Coordinates of C-alpha atoms and ligand atoms in Angstrom, one line a residue:
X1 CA 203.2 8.1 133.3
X2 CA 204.1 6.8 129.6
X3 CA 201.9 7.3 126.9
X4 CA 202.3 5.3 123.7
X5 CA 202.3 8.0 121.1
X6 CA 201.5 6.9 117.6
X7 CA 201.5 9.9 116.1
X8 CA 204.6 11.4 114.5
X9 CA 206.1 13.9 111.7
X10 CA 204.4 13.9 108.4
X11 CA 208.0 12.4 106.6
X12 CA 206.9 8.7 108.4
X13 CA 204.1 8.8 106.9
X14 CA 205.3 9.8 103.1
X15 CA 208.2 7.2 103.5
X16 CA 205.4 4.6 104.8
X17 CA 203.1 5.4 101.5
X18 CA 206.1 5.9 98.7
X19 CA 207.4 2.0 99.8
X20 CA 203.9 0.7 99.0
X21 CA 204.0 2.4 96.1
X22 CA 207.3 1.2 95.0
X23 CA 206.4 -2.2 96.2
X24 CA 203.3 -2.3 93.9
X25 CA 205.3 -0.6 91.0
X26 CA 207.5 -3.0 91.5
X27 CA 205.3 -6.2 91.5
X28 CA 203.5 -4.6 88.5
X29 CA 207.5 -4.5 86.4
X30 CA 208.4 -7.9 87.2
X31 CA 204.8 -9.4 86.3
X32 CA 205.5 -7.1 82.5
X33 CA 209.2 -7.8 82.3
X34 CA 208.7 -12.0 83.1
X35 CA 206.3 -12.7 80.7
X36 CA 208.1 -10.6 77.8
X37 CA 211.3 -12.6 78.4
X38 CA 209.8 -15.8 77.9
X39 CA 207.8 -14.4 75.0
X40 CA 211.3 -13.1 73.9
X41 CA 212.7 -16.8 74.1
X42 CA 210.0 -18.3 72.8
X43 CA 209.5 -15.9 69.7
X44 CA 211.8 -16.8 66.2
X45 CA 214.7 -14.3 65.8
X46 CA 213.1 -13.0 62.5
X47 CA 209.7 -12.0 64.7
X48 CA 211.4 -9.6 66.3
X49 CA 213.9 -8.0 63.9
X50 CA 211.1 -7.4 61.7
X51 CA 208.3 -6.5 63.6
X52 CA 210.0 -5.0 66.2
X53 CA 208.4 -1.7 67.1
X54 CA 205.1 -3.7 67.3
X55 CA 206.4 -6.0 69.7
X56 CA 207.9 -3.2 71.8
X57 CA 204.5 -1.1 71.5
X58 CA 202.8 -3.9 73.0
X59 CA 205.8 -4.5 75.7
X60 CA 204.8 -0.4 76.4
X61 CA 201.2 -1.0 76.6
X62 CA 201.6 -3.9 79.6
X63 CA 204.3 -1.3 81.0
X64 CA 201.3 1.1 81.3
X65 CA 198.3 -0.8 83.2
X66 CA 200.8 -2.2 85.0
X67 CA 203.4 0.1 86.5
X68 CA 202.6 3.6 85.4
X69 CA 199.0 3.6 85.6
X70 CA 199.5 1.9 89.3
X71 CA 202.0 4.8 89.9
X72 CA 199.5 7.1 88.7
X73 CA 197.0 5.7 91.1
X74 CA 199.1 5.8 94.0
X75 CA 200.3 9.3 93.3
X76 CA 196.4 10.8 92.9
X77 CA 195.8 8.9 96.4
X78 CA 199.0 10.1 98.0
X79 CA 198.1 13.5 100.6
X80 CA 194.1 11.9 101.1
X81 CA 196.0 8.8 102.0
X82 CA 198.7 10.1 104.5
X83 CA 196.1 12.2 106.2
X84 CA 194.4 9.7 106.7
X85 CA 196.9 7.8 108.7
X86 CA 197.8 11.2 110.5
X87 CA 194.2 11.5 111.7
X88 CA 193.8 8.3 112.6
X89 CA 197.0 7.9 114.4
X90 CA 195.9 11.3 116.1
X91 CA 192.4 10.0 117.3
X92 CA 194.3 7.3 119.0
X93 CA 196.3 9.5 120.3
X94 CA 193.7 11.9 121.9
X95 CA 191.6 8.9 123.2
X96 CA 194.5 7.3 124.7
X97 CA 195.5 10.8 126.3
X98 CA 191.4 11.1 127.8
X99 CA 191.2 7.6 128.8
X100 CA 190.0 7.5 132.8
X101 CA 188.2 5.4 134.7
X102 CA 185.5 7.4 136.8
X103 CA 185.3 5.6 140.2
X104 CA 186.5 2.7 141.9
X105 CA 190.0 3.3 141.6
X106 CA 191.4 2.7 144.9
X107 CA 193.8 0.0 146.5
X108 CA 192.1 -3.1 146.7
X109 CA 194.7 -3.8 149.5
X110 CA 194.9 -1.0 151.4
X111 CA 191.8 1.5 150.1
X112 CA 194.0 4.3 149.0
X113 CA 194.3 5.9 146.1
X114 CA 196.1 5.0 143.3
X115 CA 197.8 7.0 140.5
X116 CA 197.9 6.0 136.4
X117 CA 201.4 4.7 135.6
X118 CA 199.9 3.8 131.9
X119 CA 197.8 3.2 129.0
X120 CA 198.0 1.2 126.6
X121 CA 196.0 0.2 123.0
X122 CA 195.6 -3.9 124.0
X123 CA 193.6 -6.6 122.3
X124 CA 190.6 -7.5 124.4
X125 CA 188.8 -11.4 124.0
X126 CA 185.4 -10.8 122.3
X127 CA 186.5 -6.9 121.2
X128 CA 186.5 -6.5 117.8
X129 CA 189.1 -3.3 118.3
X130 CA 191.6 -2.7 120.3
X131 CA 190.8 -1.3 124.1
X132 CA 192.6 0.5 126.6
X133 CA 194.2 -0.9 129.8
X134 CA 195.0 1.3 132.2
X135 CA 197.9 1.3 134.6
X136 CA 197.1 2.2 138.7
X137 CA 199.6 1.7 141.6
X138 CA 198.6 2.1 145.0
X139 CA 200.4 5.8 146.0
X140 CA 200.6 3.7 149.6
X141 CA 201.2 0.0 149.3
X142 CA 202.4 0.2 145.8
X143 CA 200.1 -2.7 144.5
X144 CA 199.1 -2.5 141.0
X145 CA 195.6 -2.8 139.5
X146 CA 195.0 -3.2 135.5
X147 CA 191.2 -1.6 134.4
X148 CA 190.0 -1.9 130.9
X149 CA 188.8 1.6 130.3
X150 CA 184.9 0.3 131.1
X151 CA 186.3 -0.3 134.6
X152 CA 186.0 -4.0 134.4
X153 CA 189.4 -5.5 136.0
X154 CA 192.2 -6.9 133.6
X155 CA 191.4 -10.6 132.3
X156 CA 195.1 -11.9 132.5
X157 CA 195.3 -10.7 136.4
X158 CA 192.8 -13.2 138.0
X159 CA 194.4 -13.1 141.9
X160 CA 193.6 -17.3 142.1
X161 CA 196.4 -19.6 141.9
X162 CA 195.8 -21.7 139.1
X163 CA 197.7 -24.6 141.2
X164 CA 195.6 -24.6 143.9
X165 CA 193.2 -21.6 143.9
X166 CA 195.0 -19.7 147.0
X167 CA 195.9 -15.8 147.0
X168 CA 198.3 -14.6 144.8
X169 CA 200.2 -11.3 144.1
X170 CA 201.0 -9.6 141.0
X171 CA 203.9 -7.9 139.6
X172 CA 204.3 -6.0 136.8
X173 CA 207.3 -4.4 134.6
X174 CA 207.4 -2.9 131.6
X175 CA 210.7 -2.9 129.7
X176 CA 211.0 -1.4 126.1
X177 CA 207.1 -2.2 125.3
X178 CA 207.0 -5.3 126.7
X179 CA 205.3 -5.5 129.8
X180 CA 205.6 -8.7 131.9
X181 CA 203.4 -9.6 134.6
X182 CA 203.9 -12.4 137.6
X183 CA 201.5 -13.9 139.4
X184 CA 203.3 -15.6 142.9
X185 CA 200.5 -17.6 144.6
X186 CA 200.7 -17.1 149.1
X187 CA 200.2 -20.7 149.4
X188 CA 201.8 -22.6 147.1
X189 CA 204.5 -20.0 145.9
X190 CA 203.1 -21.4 142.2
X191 CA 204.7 -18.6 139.5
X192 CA 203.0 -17.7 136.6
X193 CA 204.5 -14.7 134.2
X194 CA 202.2 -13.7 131.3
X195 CA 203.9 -11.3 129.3
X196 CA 202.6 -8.6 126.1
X197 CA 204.4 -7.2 123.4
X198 CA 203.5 -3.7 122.7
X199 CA 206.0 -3.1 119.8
X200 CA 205.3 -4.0 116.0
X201 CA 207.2 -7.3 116.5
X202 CA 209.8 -5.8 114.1
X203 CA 212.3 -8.7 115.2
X204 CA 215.1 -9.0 111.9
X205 CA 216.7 -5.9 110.2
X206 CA 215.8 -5.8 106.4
X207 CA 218.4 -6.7 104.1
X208 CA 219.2 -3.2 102.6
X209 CA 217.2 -2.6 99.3
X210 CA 220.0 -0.5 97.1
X211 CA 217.7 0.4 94.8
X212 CA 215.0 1.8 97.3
X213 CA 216.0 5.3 96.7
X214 CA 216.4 5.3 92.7
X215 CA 213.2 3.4 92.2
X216 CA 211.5 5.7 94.4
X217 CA 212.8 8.8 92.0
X218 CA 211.2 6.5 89.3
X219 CA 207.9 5.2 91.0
X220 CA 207.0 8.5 93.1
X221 CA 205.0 10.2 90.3
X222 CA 205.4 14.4 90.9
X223 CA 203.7 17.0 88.6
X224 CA 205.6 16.3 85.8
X225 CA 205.5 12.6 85.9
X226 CA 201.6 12.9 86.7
X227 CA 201.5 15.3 83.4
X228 CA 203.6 12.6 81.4
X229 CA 200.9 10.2 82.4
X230 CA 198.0 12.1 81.2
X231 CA 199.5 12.4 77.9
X232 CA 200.3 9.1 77.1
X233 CA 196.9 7.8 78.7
X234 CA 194.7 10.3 76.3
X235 CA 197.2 9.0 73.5
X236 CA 196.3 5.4 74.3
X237 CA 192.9 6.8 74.1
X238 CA 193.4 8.3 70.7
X239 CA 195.0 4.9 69.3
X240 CA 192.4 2.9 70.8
X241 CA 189.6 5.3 68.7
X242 CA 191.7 4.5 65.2
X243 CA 191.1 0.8 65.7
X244 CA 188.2 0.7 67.0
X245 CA 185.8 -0.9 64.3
X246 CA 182.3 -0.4 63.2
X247 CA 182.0 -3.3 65.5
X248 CA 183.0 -1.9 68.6
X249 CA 181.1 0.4 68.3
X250 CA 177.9 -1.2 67.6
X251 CA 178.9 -3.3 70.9
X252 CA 179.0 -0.3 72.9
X253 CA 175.9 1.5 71.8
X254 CA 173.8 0.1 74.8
X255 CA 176.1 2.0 77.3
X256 CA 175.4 4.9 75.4
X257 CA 171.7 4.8 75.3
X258 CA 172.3 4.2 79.0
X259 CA 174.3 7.0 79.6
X260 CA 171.9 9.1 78.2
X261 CA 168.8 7.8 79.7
X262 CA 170.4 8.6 83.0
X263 CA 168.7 11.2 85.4
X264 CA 171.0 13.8 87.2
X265 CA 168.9 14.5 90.2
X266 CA 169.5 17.5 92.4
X267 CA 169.5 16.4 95.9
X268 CA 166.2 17.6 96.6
X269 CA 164.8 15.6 93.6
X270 CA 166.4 12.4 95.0
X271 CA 164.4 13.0 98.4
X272 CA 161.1 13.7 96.3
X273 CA 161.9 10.1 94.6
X274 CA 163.1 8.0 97.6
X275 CA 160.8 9.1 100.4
X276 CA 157.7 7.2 98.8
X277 CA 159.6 4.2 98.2
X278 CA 160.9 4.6 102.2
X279 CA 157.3 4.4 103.1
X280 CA 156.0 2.0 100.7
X281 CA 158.7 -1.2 101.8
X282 CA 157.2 0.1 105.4
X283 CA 160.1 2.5 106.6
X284 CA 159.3 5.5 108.5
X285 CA 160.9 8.5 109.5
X286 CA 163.2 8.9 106.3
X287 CA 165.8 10.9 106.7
X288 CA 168.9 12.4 104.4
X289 CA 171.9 13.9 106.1
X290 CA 174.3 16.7 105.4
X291 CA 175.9 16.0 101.9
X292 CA 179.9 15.4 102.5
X293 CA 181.2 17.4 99.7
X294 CA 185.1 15.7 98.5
X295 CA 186.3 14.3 95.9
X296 CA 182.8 13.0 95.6
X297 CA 179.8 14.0 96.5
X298 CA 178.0 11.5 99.4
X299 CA 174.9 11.4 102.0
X300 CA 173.6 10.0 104.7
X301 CA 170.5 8.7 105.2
X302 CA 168.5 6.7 108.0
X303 CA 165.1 5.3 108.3
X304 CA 162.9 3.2 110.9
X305 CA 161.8 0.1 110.2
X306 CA 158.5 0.0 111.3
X307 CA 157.6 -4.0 110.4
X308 CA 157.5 -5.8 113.7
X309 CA 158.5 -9.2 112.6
X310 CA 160.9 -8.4 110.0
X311 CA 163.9 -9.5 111.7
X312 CA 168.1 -7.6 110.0
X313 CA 168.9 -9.3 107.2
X314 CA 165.1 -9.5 105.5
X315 CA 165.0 -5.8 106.6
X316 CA 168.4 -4.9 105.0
X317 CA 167.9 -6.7 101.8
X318 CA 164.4 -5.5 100.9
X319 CA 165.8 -1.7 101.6
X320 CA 168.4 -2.1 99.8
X321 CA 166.8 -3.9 96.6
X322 CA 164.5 -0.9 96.3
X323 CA 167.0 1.5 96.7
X324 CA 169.0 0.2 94.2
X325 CA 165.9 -0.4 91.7
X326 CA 164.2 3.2 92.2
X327 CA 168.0 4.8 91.7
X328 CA 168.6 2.6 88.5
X329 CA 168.4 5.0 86.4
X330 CA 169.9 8.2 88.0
X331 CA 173.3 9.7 88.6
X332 CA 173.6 7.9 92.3
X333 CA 173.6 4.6 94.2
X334 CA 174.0 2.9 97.7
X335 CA 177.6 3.4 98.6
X336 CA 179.1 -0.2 98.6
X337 CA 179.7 -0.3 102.2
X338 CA 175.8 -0.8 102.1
X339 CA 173.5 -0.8 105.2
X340 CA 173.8 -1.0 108.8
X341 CA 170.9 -2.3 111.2
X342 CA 170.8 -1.5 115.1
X343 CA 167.3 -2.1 116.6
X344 CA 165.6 -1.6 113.5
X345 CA 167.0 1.7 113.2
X346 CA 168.5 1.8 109.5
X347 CA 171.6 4.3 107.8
X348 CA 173.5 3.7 104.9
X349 CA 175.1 6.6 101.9
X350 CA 174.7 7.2 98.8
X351 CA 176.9 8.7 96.2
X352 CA 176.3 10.7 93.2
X353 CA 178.3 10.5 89.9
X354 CA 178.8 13.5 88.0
X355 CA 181.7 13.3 85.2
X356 CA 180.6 11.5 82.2
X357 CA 183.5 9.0 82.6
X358 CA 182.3 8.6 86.0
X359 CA 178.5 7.9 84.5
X360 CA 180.0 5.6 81.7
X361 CA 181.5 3.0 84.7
X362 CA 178.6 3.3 86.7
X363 CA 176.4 2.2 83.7
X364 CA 178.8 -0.1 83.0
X365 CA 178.6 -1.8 86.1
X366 CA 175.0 -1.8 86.3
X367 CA 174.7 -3.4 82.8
X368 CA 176.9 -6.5 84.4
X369 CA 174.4 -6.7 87.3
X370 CA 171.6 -7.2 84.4
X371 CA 170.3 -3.9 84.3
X372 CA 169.1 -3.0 80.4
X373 CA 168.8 0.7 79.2
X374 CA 165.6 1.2 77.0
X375 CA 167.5 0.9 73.2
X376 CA 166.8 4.7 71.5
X377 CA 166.4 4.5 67.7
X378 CA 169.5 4.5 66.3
X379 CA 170.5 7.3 63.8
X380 CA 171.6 5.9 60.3
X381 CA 175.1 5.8 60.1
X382 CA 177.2 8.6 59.0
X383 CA 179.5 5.2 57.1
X384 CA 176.8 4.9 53.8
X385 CA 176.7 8.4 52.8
X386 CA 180.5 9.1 52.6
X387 CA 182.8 7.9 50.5
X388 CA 184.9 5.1 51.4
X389 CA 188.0 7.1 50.5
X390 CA 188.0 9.9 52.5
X391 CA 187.6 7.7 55.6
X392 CA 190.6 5.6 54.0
X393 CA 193.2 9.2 54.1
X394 CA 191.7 9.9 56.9
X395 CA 192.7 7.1 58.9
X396 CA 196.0 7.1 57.5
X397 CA 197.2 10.7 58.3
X398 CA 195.5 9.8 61.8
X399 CA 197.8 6.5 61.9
X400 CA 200.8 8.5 61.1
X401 CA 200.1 11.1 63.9
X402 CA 199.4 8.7 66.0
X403 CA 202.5 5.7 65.6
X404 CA 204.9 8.1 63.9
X405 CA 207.1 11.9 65.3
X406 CA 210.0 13.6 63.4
X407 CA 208.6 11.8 60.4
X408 CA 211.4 13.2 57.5
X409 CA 211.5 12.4 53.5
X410 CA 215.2 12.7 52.8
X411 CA 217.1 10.5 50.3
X412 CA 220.2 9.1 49.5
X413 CA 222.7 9.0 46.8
X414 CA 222.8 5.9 44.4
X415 CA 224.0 5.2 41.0
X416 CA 221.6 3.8 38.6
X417 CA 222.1 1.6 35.4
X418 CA 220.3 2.3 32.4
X419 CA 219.4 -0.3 29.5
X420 CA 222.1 0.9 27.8
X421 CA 225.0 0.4 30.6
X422 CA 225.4 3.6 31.3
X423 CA 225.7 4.7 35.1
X424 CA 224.0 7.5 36.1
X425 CA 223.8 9.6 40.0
X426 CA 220.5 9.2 41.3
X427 CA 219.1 9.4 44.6
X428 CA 216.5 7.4 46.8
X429 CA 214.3 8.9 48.4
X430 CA 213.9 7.8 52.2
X431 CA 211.2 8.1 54.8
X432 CA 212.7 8.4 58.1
X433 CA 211.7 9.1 61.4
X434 CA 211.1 7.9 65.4
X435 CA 208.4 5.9 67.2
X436 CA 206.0 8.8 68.7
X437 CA 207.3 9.4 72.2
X438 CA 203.8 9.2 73.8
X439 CA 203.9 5.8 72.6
X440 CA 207.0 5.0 75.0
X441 CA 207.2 3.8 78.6
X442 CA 208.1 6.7 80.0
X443 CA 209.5 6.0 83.4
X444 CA 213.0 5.8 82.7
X445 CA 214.7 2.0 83.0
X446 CA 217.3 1.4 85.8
X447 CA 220.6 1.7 83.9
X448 CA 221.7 -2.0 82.8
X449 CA 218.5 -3.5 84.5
X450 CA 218.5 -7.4 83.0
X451 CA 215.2 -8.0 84.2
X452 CA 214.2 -5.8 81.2
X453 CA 214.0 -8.0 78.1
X454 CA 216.8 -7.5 76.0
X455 CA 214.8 -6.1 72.6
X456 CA 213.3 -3.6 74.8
X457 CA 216.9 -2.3 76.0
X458 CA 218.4 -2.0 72.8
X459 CA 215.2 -1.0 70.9
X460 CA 216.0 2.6 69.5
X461 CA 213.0 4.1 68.1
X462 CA 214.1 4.8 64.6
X463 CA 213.0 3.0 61.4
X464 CA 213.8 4.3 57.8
X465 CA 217.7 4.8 58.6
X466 CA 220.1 4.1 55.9
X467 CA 221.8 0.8 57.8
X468 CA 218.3 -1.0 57.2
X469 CA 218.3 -0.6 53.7
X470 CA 219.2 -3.1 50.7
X471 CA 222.4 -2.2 49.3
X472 CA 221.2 -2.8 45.7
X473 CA 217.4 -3.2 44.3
X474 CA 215.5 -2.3 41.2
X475 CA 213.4 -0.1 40.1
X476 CA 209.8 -0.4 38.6
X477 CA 211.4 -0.6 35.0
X478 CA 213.9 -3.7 36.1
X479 CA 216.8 -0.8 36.4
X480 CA 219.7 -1.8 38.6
X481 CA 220.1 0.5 41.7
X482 CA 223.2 0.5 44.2
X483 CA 223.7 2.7 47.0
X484 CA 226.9 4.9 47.0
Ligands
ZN501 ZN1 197.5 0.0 148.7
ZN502 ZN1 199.1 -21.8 144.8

C-alpha cells in the first residue's frame, strides 16, 4: 500500500522559508538599488560630491523599509512559520493514514473483498479542498474500485462507453505519481485513458542561483543581525524625533488623546460590555471561549441569532457593526477574518492589544475608518516658557549624536603670512570624524555587486579629512594661509 507522505525533516522546511525570504530581500534590493541608479544618472556630478553623505543616508533609509526591515520580518516569523507547515503537512498526513471507507467495499464483480492499494490527496469537482480517493483491488478477480473517502464511487471511472454506452473495464497504474487509468469498452473496444499527476509538476531544473548561499548568509537575519536591526530601527526612531516639528506634533495629538481614552478591559469586563449588546441586536445564547494565549492574546465567541427572517449577510453585518462600535474605544476588536454564519448559528474572535505600540496602530487604523477620539484640553506648551536657545544647543549636540561617531578636533600644520611678510607656523584646526554606524545599511554588500549604485560603493564614511581641504584660504583678518 503507498501512502503519499508529505511530511519530512525540519531542514525542508527552513530551506523552503529562507528562499522566500531571500526572494523578498531580494525584490526589496533591486526595487532600492534601480531607482538610486537612475537618480545617480540623473543627478549633476556636483550633487553628489557635495552632498554626499545625505544622498547616501537616504539611499540607507530605502535600504531599511525595504530589505532589512523585510528580513527582520521574515526572521521574527521564521519557527511560527515552519511549524506551521510541519503541522499542517502532519494533519495531512494522519488523515491520509486514517482514511477508510466503512462498508460497501467489496468486488463489484465478483463480491469479494478487496484490499487498499492507495490514498491519495485529489481535487474533487464542487470541493473546495482537496479529498481523498482510495485505492481497492479485488483480493480475487483483481478489479479495481476508486471511493472518495464518503464512499461515493470515483467521478473519472463511469463504467459506460462514452462511444456507445456498453460495458467497459478499467485499468489503472501508477508510475512515479502519475496514475493512469483506461477505460476499454466490451462492445466497441472504444479506449479512453484519463491520467493524474500527483507530483508538484516540477518539470525544468532551475538554472543554478550562485549567489543562493551568500545571499542567504546576508538575508537569514540570526541573533546578531536581529540585534543590529533593533539598533538602527530605534536610531531611525531617534532621528525621526529631532526633526520632527512643532507641526508633527500638533498633527499627531489626536492619536494621542485616542490612545489615552482607550479602555483595557479584563476579559471579564469585555463579557460585562458585549453581552447586552448580543441581546439587544436580538442574539441569544452569547458565548466567549477559552482565550488562546500566543503571541497575542485571542477569543472565541458564538451567539444565536434568534430573528427569524434575518437571512446571513443582514445577520453578519448588523453583529458585526455593533461589535465593532461597542469595542471602539477599548483595547480589542473583531479579528479580521470576521464572522462565520451556519444556520443562524454565529462565531467569530476577537483580539486584544496590549503594548502601547500595538494600541497606537490600532487607533491609528480606527481614525482612518472615521472614528474620532473626544479632543482632551491640551496642556500649554512647554515651547513659550523656555528659551529659544537652550532648545537651539540642544538640538545640536542631539544632531551630532545622532549623524556623527569618532567625531575628533585635530589640526594641521600651515604657514601663515602676516601683514608684514613674514611667515609664521601655524596650525588649523580640523573637525574630523565618520558617519554614525547605526546610520549605515548594515547587511554587508556582495563584493563588487554593480547593481549597487556606484556612490554608495565607494562612499567611505569620513568627512573632515585633510584631502578635502583647500590648500590655501584666509583667515578672518584677510591673512594668507597655506597648508604644509
Ligand atoms: Zn472481484
Ligand atoms: Zn463502446
Amino acid at each position: 500500500m503507498s501512502s503519499f507522505v508529505h511530511l519530512q525533516d525540519r531542514s525542508y522546511y527552513e530551506d523552503r522559508y529562507d528562499d522566500g525570504t531571500v526572494a523578498k530581500c531580494r525584490s526589496g534590493e533591486r526595487i532600492v538599488n534601480d531607482t538610486f541608479k537612475i537618480m545617480e544618472k540623473k543627478l549633476p556630478k556636483k550633487e553628489l560630491t557635495e552632498r554626499l553623505p545625505g544622498w547616501y543616508l537616504q539611499y540607507s533609509l530605502y535600504y531599511f523599509w525595504f530589505v532589512e526591515t523585510a528580513a527582520a520580518e521574515r526572521a521574527e516569523n521564521r519557527e511560527a512559520t515552519i511549524t506551521k507547515w510541519m503541522d499542517e503537512d502532519k494533519k495531512k498526513d494522519d488523515r491520509l493514514a486514517s482514511a477508510h471507507i466503512s462498508g460497501g467495499t467489496y468486488c463489484r464483480s465478483c463480491g469479494e473483498d478487496m484490499s487498499v492499494i492507495s490514498k491519495d490527496y485529489m481535487r474533487r469537482d464542487n470541493h473546495k479542498d482537496d479529498d481523498i480517493l482510495i485505492m481497492f483491488e479485488c483480493n480475487a478477480c483483481n478489479k479495481r474500485l476508486a471511493l472518495w473517502e464518503d464512499g461515493t464511487q470515483w467521478e473519472g471511472a463511469k463504467h459506460e462507453c462514452e462511444k456507445c454506452g456498453g460495458n467497459t473495464v478499467s485499468k489503472h497504474t501508477k508510475k512515479f505519481d502519475v496514475i493512469t487509468w483506461t477505460e476499454t469498452c466490451e462492445k466497441c473496444k472504444h479506449v479512453k485513458t484519463d491520467t493524474l499527476d500527483l507530483s508538484d509538476s516540477k518539470s525544468e531544473p532551475e538554472p543554478v542561483d550562485k549567489y543562493l548561499e551568500l545571499d542567504r548568509k546576508r538575508f537569514v537575519f540570526d541573533k546578531d543581525m536581529m540585534f543590529k536591526y533593533e539598533q538602527k530601527l530605534n536610531h531611525l526612531v531617534r532621528r525621526a524625533k529631532l526633526h520632527a516639528t512643532e507641526q508633527d506634533k500638533v498633527e499627531h495629538v489626536d492619536v494621542y488623546d485616542g490612545i489615552k481614552q482607550v479602555k483595557k478591559l479584563k476579559i471579564a469586563q469585555l463579557k460585562e460590555l458585549l453581552e447586552p449588546v448580543f441581546t439587544k441586536d436580538g442574539y441569544s445564547d452569547f458565548k466567549l471561549g477559552d482565550p488562546q494565549i500566543g503571541r497575542e492574546v485571542s477569543l472565541d465567541f458564538s451567539c444565536l441569532d434568534t430573528k427569524d427572517d434575518r437571512e446571513e449577510y443582514d445577520s453578519k453585518k448588523t453583529l458585526h457593526k455593533s461589535i465593532e462600535k461597542v469595542l471602539e474605544d477599548t483595547n480589542w476588536r473583531l479579528m479580521s477574518a470576521g464572522l462565520s454564519y451556519r444556520l443562524g448559528f454565529l462565531t467569530g474572535s476577537l483580539r486584544a492589544y496590549e503594548s502601547e505600540e500595538e494600541i497606537r496602530k490600532l487607533v491609528e487604523q480606527r481614525m482612518k475608518k472615521g472614528y474620532i477620539p473626544k479632543a482632551t484640553p491640551k496642556e500649554p506648551a512647554e515651547t513659550d516658557t523656555k528659551p529659544k536657545e537652550e532648545f537651539y544647543n540642544r538640538d545640536m549636540r542631539e544632531s551630532v549624536l545622532v549623524y556623527f561617531d569618532k567625531l575628533m578636533l585635530g589640526s594641521v600644520p600651515a604657514e601663515i603670512t602676516l601683514k608684514s611678510g613674514i611667515v609664521k607656523p601655524t596650525s588649523i584646526p580640523v573637525l574630523s570624524g565618520e558617519m554614525n554606524p547605526l546610520l549605515r545599511v548594515f547587511i554587508p554588500m556582495r563584493n563588487n555587486d554593480e547593481s549597487v549604485p556606484k556612490f554608495i560603493r565607494k562612499y567611505d564614511f569620513k568627512f573632515g579629512e585633510d584631502k578635502k581641504m583647500a590648500k590655501v584660504r584666509k583667515d578672518s583678518r584677510g591673512r594668507k594661509i597655506r597648508l604644509v
